[in-house]
Amino acid sequence: MKLNGRQVIVADIDTVWTALLDPDVLKASVPGCTEISGSAEDGYEATVVQKVGPVKATFKGSVVLSDMIALQSLTLTGEGKGGAAGFAKGSADVRLEFVDGTTILHYDVEAKVGGKLAQLGSRIIDGFAKKMADQFFENFSSAVGEPDPCDDTEAGDSESDHSVGDTKKKGWFKRLRG
């Protein structure tokens, strides 16, 4: 299955790039992630608990970052095994673009599943994968940037939940960086 989209993040490109390489930000962004260790140079090991349809599993896996061009793009490649539930593996090509004080994070994701997960059918799996990708990039944007009350294009075609008078604080990662 293939997914693509974009996420508008109200932060400079340096902040977004640094956050993409930070394990704490990744842990906060990956839905169901209970632990993550490692580094951008050596790769990450992670544990993620998810329920897909009637199948709930704990996935243990690894993520490797490659093709990194600082402040521009990278590829994340991962694989996780969920015991009897099956496996998931895939990659995401991420490209950053700085426009009018915001960073636009473009992504192209390709994923494969096997085992019991694959038996659920492509409609359930595709819907779940889109939801996971949208949730990851929304979580990432919340951790890194300030809310953008004028943006209706977050995570592809999802509706924005920001109102004009919204007074949300800037992301915790951006506050840490100053």
XYZ file of C-alpha atoms in Angstrom:
178
model
C 0.000 0.000 0.000
C 1.143 3.525 -0.737
C 0.275 6.778 1.020
C 1.425 10.320 0.534
C 0.625 13.653 2.044
C 2.000 16.708 3.727
C 1.984 18.327 7.122
C 2.387 22.067 7.682
C 4.507 22.745 10.762
C 4.820 26.260 12.151
C 8.529 26.011 12.917
C 11.771 26.700 11.114
C 13.313 23.930 9.044
C 16.252 23.455 11.458
C 13.864 22.726 14.346
C 11.877 20.249 12.244
C 15.031 18.476 11.010
C 16.430 18.178 14.540
C 13.106 16.802 15.780
C 13.029 14.156 13.022
C 16.292 12.782 14.449
C 15.270 12.985 18.132
C 14.126 9.689 19.728
C 11.969 11.470 22.334
C 10.031 13.314 19.626
C 9.661 10.117 17.614
C 8.376 8.229 20.673
C 5.816 10.978 21.336
C 4.771 10.961 17.671
C 4.387 7.245 16.945
C 0.904 6.152 18.076
C 1.199 3.341 20.638
C 4.974 3.612 21.023
C 5.926 2.436 24.525
C 9.703 2.603 24.180
C 12.390 3.656 21.747
C 16.166 3.544 21.937
C 19.084 4.190 19.637
C 20.260 7.076 17.516
C 19.807 8.511 14.049
C 23.263 7.244 13.058
C 22.809 3.651 14.268
C 19.042 3.287 13.901
C 16.303 2.874 16.473
C 14.729 -0.092 18.231
C 11.109 0.441 19.213
C 8.132 -1.268 20.826
C 4.665 -0.299 19.614
C 1.312 -1.630 20.835
C -1.522 -1.371 18.312
C -4.953 -2.784 17.622
C -5.920 -3.265 13.989
C -9.512 -4.386 13.698
C -9.856 -7.377 16.035
C -6.084 -7.999 16.167
C -4.096 -6.421 19.009
C -0.349 -6.930 19.063
C 2.910 -5.682 20.463
C 5.346 -5.006 17.654
C 9.068 -4.979 18.268
C 11.085 -3.587 15.459
C 13.775 -1.374 14.087
C 13.933 1.837 12.094
C 16.919 2.934 10.019
C 17.434 6.432 8.622
C 19.168 6.694 5.261
C 19.661 8.964 2.261
C 19.897 11.907 4.660
C 20.470 15.326 3.135
C 20.606 17.693 6.107
C 17.644 20.083 6.336
C 16.142 18.648 3.122
C 15.208 14.970 3.091
C 15.629 11.485 4.490
C 14.254 7.969 4.213
C 12.974 6.012 7.215
C 12.851 2.245 6.741
C 11.325 0.031 9.390
C 10.218 -3.469 10.181
C 8.258 -4.794 13.128
C 7.197 -8.263 14.199
C 4.044 -8.784 16.211
C 4.247 -12.496 16.954
C 1.136 -14.382 15.828
C -0.406 -11.123 14.573
C 2.152 -10.958 11.799
C 4.562 -8.318 10.645
C 4.653 -4.825 9.220
C 7.423 -3.254 7.206
C 7.793 -0.209 5.090
C 9.563 3.000 4.308
C 8.804 6.698 4.234
C 10.537 9.269 2.077
C 10.370 12.625 3.842
C 11.137 15.965 2.208
C 11.176 19.361 3.931
C 10.291 22.665 2.316
C 10.415 26.072 4.039
C 7.610 28.396 2.875
C 6.448 31.673 4.443
C 7.723 30.956 7.964
C 6.465 27.359 8.048
C 8.018 24.033 7.186
C 6.036 21.752 4.920
C 6.860 18.114 5.533
C 6.030 16.028 2.452
C 5.888 12.247 2.836
C 5.554 9.197 0.615
C 4.960 5.963 2.517
C 5.019 2.396 1.262
C 4.013 -0.365 3.673
C 3.456 -4.122 3.665
C 1.833 -6.390 6.244
C 1.709 -10.152 6.611
C 0.258 -12.835 8.869
C -3.110 -12.340 10.584
C -2.934 -8.641 9.760
C -2.924 -9.341 6.034
C -6.025 -11.520 6.435
C -8.046 -8.495 7.594
C -8.280 -7.223 4.051
C -6.912 -4.231 2.236
C -9.806 -1.904 3.134
C -9.200 -2.253 6.885
C -5.409 -2.201 6.546
C -5.352 0.785 4.173
C -7.690 2.770 6.439
C -5.608 1.909 9.485
C -2.359 2.842 7.723
C -3.750 6.231 6.670
C -4.996 6.874 10.195
C -1.577 5.958 11.658
C 0.298 8.183 9.197
C -2.070 11.107 9.817
C -1.801 10.644 13.575
C 2.011 10.409 13.494
C 2.408 13.625 11.516
C -0.214 15.468 13.600
C 1.547 14.359 16.809
C 4.903 15.359 15.318
C 3.577 18.771 14.311
C 2.096 19.327 17.786
C 5.377 18.402 19.475
C 7.529 20.548 17.220
C 5.646 23.616 16.078
C 3.088 26.187 17.041
C -0.527 25.678 15.981
C -1.493 27.209 12.643
C -5.107 28.434 12.954
C -5.329 29.175 9.228
C -4.218 25.746 7.976
C -6.919 23.387 6.702
C -4.558 21.015 4.855
C -2.865 19.171 7.687
C -2.251 15.486 7.082
C -3.568 15.359 3.567
C -7.273 16.076 3.410
C -8.039 15.958 7.139
C -10.039 18.777 8.646
C -8.185 21.206 10.907
C -9.442 21.435 14.480
C -7.939 24.857 15.158
C -10.292 27.788 15.593
C -9.367 31.433 15.041
C -9.242 32.209 18.770
C -7.248 29.092 19.627
C -4.530 29.770 22.211
C -2.635 26.481 22.179
C 0.963 26.634 23.346
C 3.857 25.983 21.017
C 5.185 22.439 20.828
C 7.180 21.047 23.748
C 10.220 20.288 21.577
C 10.374 23.874 20.327
C 10.101 25.142 23.929
C 13.057 22.935 24.920
C 15.169 24.366 22.121
C 14.380 27.915 23.252
